[in-house]
Amino acid sequence: MHLSPERVERGKLQSWGVPGLVVGRWRSRDRQALLARGLGHVTLIVLGTLFAIPLAWMIGTSLKSDQQIFTWPPVWIPSPVVWANYPRAISYIPFWLYLKNTLYIVLLMVTGTLLSCSLAAYGFSRIRWPGRDVVFVVLLATLMIPGPVTLIPTFILFKTLGWYGTFKPLVIPPFFGSAFGVFLLRQFFMTIPQELSDAARIDGCSEWGIFWRVITPLSKPALATLGLFAFMGAWRDFLGPLIYLQDERQYTLALGLRHFLTQHGAEWAMLMAASLLVSLPMIVLFFLTQRTFIQGITLTGIKG
Amino acid sequence: MTRQQRANLVKGLLFISPWAIGFAAFTAYPIAASLYYSLTDYNIFEAPYWVGSQNYRDLASDKVFWISLGNTLYMILLGVPATLLAGLGLAFLLNLPIRGISLYRTLFYLPSILPEVSVAILWLWLLNSQYGLVNALLALIGIQGPGWLVDPAWAKPAFILLSVWGGSGASMIIYLAALKDVPIQLYEAAELDGASPLQKTWYVTLPMISPVIFFNLTLGIIGMFQYFTPAFIMTDGGPEWSTEFYGLYLYRNAFRYLKMGYASAMAWILFIVTLLATLVVFKSSARWVYYHGELK
């Protein structure tokens, strides 16, 4: 391989990565960049391992026999591999019932959020009406209100309405919008050219028609992002079900898992299997939708 | 108002009506009601009984209230910066031109999306003082690990460990986006002036991403005041109240002791503290936050 110093531009030089390969002029800046990259690599491998260990340990433990769990020093690879911990975990709690409850709640929450937020976002972005911007500031301000402030009166309200012990307190509020969702969709709706609405209007399309047939089809990426967030939020929700659900047969997976913990504190293999099962949909969903997901996070700054 | 404007007003209001009703029912009304309840004794079963400022005075002499506030401040002073710095450090590392970035990004981010209950159960096991992995790893380097969740001195550090693992990935993503947004010309200009990498970081990168640091800090503080699920599951406030955080004590008063008025008073104090914290960060931000707009 012939590398004359003239032909090696800075970018190329960096991409070789191995210092020994590079002949010719060796500017100190390049050496610095390489050094930084080398150090970066090592640091990332170390930190990455540290971050991965708990997850690896979780998977490992979920496949161990009871004896191996309490072995000292700890073993990493279970032997024998006890797959039975999974069926055991599933049959120890009414897993399928909890899954059904969770899916029911999650689907209604996602539907409600998407419907109400897209309507409101349309009203805040595609129609110009007096007072709109002031009301929008009010909406943004509500993002700052800590949850506990509204928690207690809302609980009392739902209890008075007779909703305590039903799914209603969990699934009905999403149909009345969330400030975060409205904000996210509004940002997107604003980027759609106004001419599209005007053209539809000239063709005799009603406002609802424009919303339903022009704007929402064009906003699939934004709707998907919000839907994803709503799904994750609903799946992970713990406090809501904890406060409002009374009967064990109504429990969600997250709530059931906690219940499981107090009953089977010592059976760590089964607990790890159950925890993994509850986490699995989030992990799969994240891998399938990484791009959408990370864009959503950075766009809104909302943490998972 | 012209006819057109009036028509638009009606249409606009119709579209936002789901949110507007929700705002009235689930935000405006609860805030007012919360203030009212905070001035009453209310156990849900009997009508609220007006006590004026009694709840607030009781809180002032409630030992556990002060403990919970202290624990929360401990986490704000140590846990929040630890998580934010870890996130920032990871973002800097991932901003280097290194192969396999998306793999690392996923790895660091993954803990943030797991259900909190699963994470709590996992760490309960990791931090087990006898058979837990954390102490096993410490033993490898000759350190006798502490009792973590059963030792009042180590319970809060255990939660910091958990929040660095579970939370730094989320702030990392936001920092990373901010780092990618810093105009490359600024670095080139700094280089022409002979700036070292360290100087570039200090004089270019940090000022440019300071709005995001400020944003994450505010969110971190507000979030810490509401910290609930992991503590509820892992320690339920123990040992010896060492992990009785503000959000947990509020929950306990409301839903376990059914002291709705008392808990509402706590919620209102939280509301005011949140407002103040936001205000302070906002006010001080003029000194240390640069917004792109001001540069032009």
XYZ file of N, CA and C in Angstrom, chain A residues 161-288:
384
model
N -67.100 9.955 42.251
C -67.833 9.531 41.059
C -68.081 8.020 41.057
N -67.500 7.318 42.019
C -67.667 5.872 42.069
C -66.751 5.140 41.110
N -65.656 5.786 40.687
C -64.738 5.146 39.737
C -63.631 4.369 40.424
N -63.493 4.548 41.725
C -62.444 3.836 42.464
C -62.679 2.336 42.330
N -61.608 1.592 42.070
C -61.764 0.150 41.903
C -62.199 -0.254 40.511
N -62.224 0.710 39.559
C -62.491 0.362 38.165
C -61.329 0.871 37.314
N -61.356 0.531 36.028
C -60.299 1.012 35.132
C -60.509 2.471 34.721
N -61.714 3.012 35.023
C -62.056 4.343 34.503
C -61.052 5.441 34.834
N -60.568 5.543 36.081
C -59.616 6.634 36.372
C -58.347 6.539 35.542
N -58.047 5.339 35.038
C -56.826 5.176 34.249
C -57.080 5.452 32.775
N -58.240 5.042 32.269
C -58.439 5.108 30.814
C -59.219 6.328 30.348
N -59.976 6.987 31.204
C -60.777 8.118 30.731
C -59.970 9.421 30.615
N -59.155 9.801 31.613
C -58.404 11.051 31.472
C -57.602 11.194 30.169
N -56.978 10.126 29.643
C -56.244 10.317 28.389
C -57.119 10.853 27.249
N -58.411 10.601 27.294
C -59.289 11.119 26.240
C -59.461 12.633 26.363
N -58.922 13.211 27.420
C -59.008 14.661 27.588
C -57.631 15.317 27.462
N -56.773 14.656 26.746
C -55.522 15.291 26.352
C -54.438 15.299 27.396
N -53.211 15.524 26.913
C -52.087 15.733 27.815
C -51.282 16.878 27.228
N -50.803 17.757 28.082
C -50.089 18.945 27.606
C -48.896 18.538 26.752
N -48.196 17.517 27.198
C -47.020 17.053 26.478
C -47.374 16.598 25.054
N -48.456 15.821 24.957
C -48.866 15.309 23.652
C -49.302 16.419 22.710
N -50.066 17.365 23.240
C -50.529 18.483 22.421
C -49.319 19.265 21.912
N -48.383 19.502 22.812
C -47.181 20.248 22.454
C -46.414 19.535 21.337
N -46.211 18.241 21.512
C -45.440 17.469 20.536
C -46.098 17.504 19.155
N -47.415 17.267 19.123
C -48.089 17.226 17.822
C -48.175 18.614 17.199
N -48.384 19.624 18.042
C -48.472 20.988 17.514
C -47.178 21.356 16.789
N -46.043 21.017 17.417
C -44.758 21.304 16.769
C -44.724 20.727 15.365
N -45.256 19.524 15.232
C -45.222 18.867 13.926
C -46.231 19.494 12.964
N -47.448 19.723 13.444
C -48.506 20.278 12.581
C -48.075 21.620 11.985
N -47.284 22.382 12.782
C -46.878 23.714 12.315
C -45.989 23.631 11.083
N -45.321 22.490 10.905
C -44.395 22.379 9.781
C -45.107 22.033 8.479
N -46.396 21.681 8.553
C -47.127 21.332 7.328
C -47.570 22.624 6.645
N -47.257 22.783 5.337
C -47.572 24.040 4.644
C -49.060 24.389 4.714
N -49.328 25.646 4.981
C -50.705 26.117 5.098
C -51.447 25.971 3.764
N -50.692 26.008 2.645
C -51.332 25.924 1.317
C -52.174 24.657 1.174
N -51.705 23.577 1.812
C -52.449 22.319 1.703
C -53.848 22.484 2.270
N -53.935 23.137 3.431
C -55.243 23.376 4.038
C -56.079 24.272 3.139
N -55.453 25.334 2.607
C -56.187 26.276 1.770
C -56.760 25.574 0.536
N -55.917 24.748 -0.088
C -56.378 24.040 -1.278
C -57.584 23.169 -0.946
N -57.489 22.461 0.175
C -58.596 21.582 0.569
C -59.849 22.410 0.838
N -59.646 23.586 1.447
C -60.769 24.456 1.781
C -61.467 24.917 0.503
N -60.678 25.276 -0.500
C -61.254 25.721 -1.776
C -62.048 24.589 -2.421
N -61.558 23.374 -2.242
C -62.287 22.221 -2.785
C -63.532 21.905 -1.964
N -63.822 22.724 -0.974
C -65.050 22.542 -0.213
C -64.913 21.599 0.966
N -63.685 21.374 1.407
C -63.467 20.482 2.540
C -63.785 21.211 3.847
N -64.447 20.546 4.760
C -64.745 21.169 6.056
C -63.482 21.146 6.923
N -63.516 21.875 8.011
C -62.352 21.911 8.902
C -62.036 20.511 9.412
N -63.095 19.789 9.775
C -62.920 18.426 10.247
C -62.300 17.553 9.154
N -62.776 17.789 7.914
C -62.252 17.036 6.777
C -60.765 17.288 6.589
N -60.367 18.569 6.750
C -58.948 18.901 6.602
C -58.134 18.184 7.678
N -58.662 18.237 8.902
C -57.978 17.582 10.017
C -57.811 16.084 9.747
N -58.924 15.465 9.372
C -58.954 14.015 9.305
C -58.320 13.463 8.034
N -58.505 14.224 6.901
C -58.054 13.654 5.632
C -56.758 14.265 5.112
N -56.376 15.424 5.649
C -55.125 16.039 5.180
C -54.041 15.989 6.255
N -54.365 16.527 7.421
C -53.319 16.703 8.434
C -52.908 15.389 9.098
N -53.881 14.622 9.606
C -53.468 13.399 10.318
C -52.743 12.398 9.424
N -53.169 12.196 8.151
C -52.380 11.255 7.333
C -50.948 11.730 7.125
N -50.762 13.054 7.070
C -49.411 13.582 6.864
C -48.577 13.518 8.142
N -49.237 13.306 9.263
C -48.533 13.392 10.543
C -48.237 12.037 11.153
N -48.275 10.998 10.320
C -48.071 9.654 10.870
C -46.803 9.534 11.724
N -45.661 10.110 11.300
C -44.469 9.956 12.147
C -44.656 10.548 13.546
N -45.261 11.753 13.591
C -45.461 12.397 14.890
C -46.465 11.607 15.730
N -47.532 11.140 15.072
C -48.528 10.355 15.801
C -47.909 9.065 16.317
N -47.046 8.470 15.506
C -46.388 7.234 15.937
C -45.506 7.507 17.152
N -44.794 8.630 17.116
C -43.933 8.963 18.251
C -44.748 9.120 19.523
N -45.822 9.897 19.425
C -46.657 10.107 20.610
C -47.283 8.790 21.074
N -47.732 7.991 20.090
C -48.330 6.700 20.424
C -47.338 5.826 21.185
N -46.106 5.859 20.722
C -45.050 5.078 21.359
C -44.833 5.537 22.806
N -44.778 6.842 22.969
C -44.590 7.387 24.315
C -45.760 7.019 25.219
N -46.963 7.156 24.673
C -48.150 6.839 25.471
C -48.125 5.365 25.856
N -47.731 4.527 24.892
C -47.675 3.089 25.154
C -46.685 2.786 26.283
N -45.492 3.356 26.148
C -44.469 3.103 27.165
C -44.923 3.613 28.530
N -45.466 4.836 28.533
C -45.916 5.413 29.796
C -46.965 4.535 30.454
N -47.916 4.068 29.659
C -49.007 3.269 30.210
C -48.498 1.917 30.688
N -47.598 1.325 29.934
C -47.080 0.007 30.296
C -46.276 0.067 31.593
N -45.515 1.157 31.740
C -44.656 1.296 32.921
C -45.392 1.824 34.138
N -46.582 2.414 33.916
C -47.267 3.108 35.005
C -47.437 2.204 36.226
N -47.082 2.745 37.367
C -47.187 1.976 38.600
C -48.114 2.656 39.600
N -47.909 3.975 39.778
C -48.663 4.709 40.783
C -50.172 4.711 40.482
N -50.539 4.922 39.228
C -51.958 4.958 38.845
C -52.692 3.686 39.265
N -52.263 2.533 38.737
C -52.910 1.284 39.136
C -52.837 1.045 40.648
N -51.719 1.439 41.267
C -51.554 1.228 42.713
C -52.643 1.964 43.486
N -52.954 3.170 43.057
C -53.925 3.975 43.791
C -55.362 3.563 43.482
N -55.638 3.304 42.213
C -57.036 3.167 41.812
C -57.551 1.741 41.780
N -56.682 0.752 41.608
C -57.184 -0.606 41.481
C -57.233 -1.264 42.855
N -58.296 -1.982 43.093
C -58.558 -2.523 44.407
C -58.452 -4.045 44.381
N -59.134 -4.624 43.407
C -59.272 -6.065 43.315
C -58.051 -6.646 42.594
N -57.492 -7.706 43.160
C -56.312 -8.315 42.541
C -56.560 -8.765 41.112
N -57.815 -9.077 40.799
C -58.099 -9.539 39.443
C -58.019 -8.419 38.413
N -57.938 -7.153 38.922
C -57.841 -6.028 37.994
C -56.399 -5.597 37.768
N -55.478 -6.185 38.525
C -54.092 -5.701 38.491
C -53.487 -5.691 37.095
N -52.567 -4.750 36.906
C -51.752 -4.733 35.693
C -50.477 -5.519 35.978
N -49.674 -5.732 34.938
C -48.432 -6.496 35.125
C -47.493 -5.810 36.106
N -47.333 -4.472 35.948
C -46.415 -3.752 36.826
C -46.837 -3.891 38.283
N -48.124 -3.775 38.514
C -48.636 -3.869 39.874
C -48.539 -5.311 40.378
N -48.870 -6.251 39.506
C -48.821 -7.656 39.876
C -47.406 -8.080 40.241
N -46.457 -7.527 39.526
C -45.052 -7.854 39.762
C -44.627 -7.456 41.175
N -45.085 -6.312 41.608
C -44.730 -5.831 42.935
C -45.354 -6.729 44.005
N -46.584 -7.141 43.746
C -47.305 -8.011 44.651
C -46.555 -9.336 44.796
N -46.092 -9.809 43.646
C -45.333 -11.032 43.518
C -44.067 -10.967 44.378
N -43.460 -9.794 44.381
C -42.223 -9.592 45.141
C -42.442 -9.842 46.628
N -43.500 -9.264 47.182
C -43.703 -9.408 48.615
C -44.055 -10.846 48.988
N -44.638 -11.568 48.024
C -44.993 -12.951 48.335
C -43.825 -13.909 48.185
N -42.946 -13.612 47.210
C -41.903 -14.576 46.897
C -40.525 -13.952 46.975
N -40.332 -13.124 48.014
C -39.088 -12.393 48.148
C -37.827 -13.218 47.975
N -37.858 -14.478 48.366
C -36.635 -15.265 48.350
C -36.408 -15.998 47.032
N -37.459 -16.113 46.223
C -37.302 -16.879 44.985
C -36.827 -15.979 43.864
N -35.542 -15.687 43.930
C -35.002 -14.687 43.023
C -35.030 -15.104 41.569
N -34.813 -16.372 41.288
C -34.812 -16.810 39.891
C -36.163 -16.519 39.251
N -37.220 -16.879 39.985
C -38.566 -16.677 39.464
C -38.866 -15.187 39.345
N -38.404 -14.403 40.337
C -38.633 -12.954 40.300
C -37.935 -12.312 39.112
N -36.706 -12.756 38.850
C -35.975 -12.202 37.712
C -36.674 -12.583 36.403
N -37.155 -13.826 36.339
C -37.873 -14.254 35.130
C -39.110 -13.379 34.932
N -39.848 -13.150 36.028
C -41.063 -12.346 35.918
C -40.728 -10.895 35.541
N -39.684 -10.331 36.156
C -39.297 -8.956 35.840
C -38.924 -8.816 34.369
N -38.209 -9.835 33.876
C -37.800 -9.800 32.474
C -39.011 -9.874 31.557
N -39.965 -10.728 31.929
C -41.164 -10.873 31.094
C -41.910 -9.541 31.002
N -41.970 -8.821 32.129
C -42.682 -7.541 32.119
C -41.894 -6.488 31.334
N -40.559 -6.615 31.342
C -39.729 -5.645 30.615
C -39.659 -5.937 29.124
N -39.840 -7.196 28.764
C -39.584 -7.635 27.398
C -40.284 -6.798 26.321
N -41.585 -6.514 26.470
C -42.238 -5.710 25.428
C -41.560 -4.354 25.227
N -41.072 -3.744 26.324
C -40.388 -2.453 26.201
C -39.088 -2.613 25.417
N -38.363 -3.691 25.728
C -37.081 -3.913 25.062
C -37.297 -4.146 23.570
N -38.258 -5.023 23.247
C -38.535 -5.331 21.842
C -38.981 -4.071 21.104
N -39.910 -3.348 21.728
C -40.431 -2.136 21.115
C -39.312 -1.133 20.871
N -38.409 -1.029 21.829
C -37.308 -0.078 21.683
C -36.422 -0.452 20.506
N -36.120 -1.748 20.381
C -35.255 -2.152 19.270
C -35.928 -1.944 17.925
N -37.242 -2.130 17.889
C -37.949 -1.956 16.621
C -38.089 -0.491 16.232
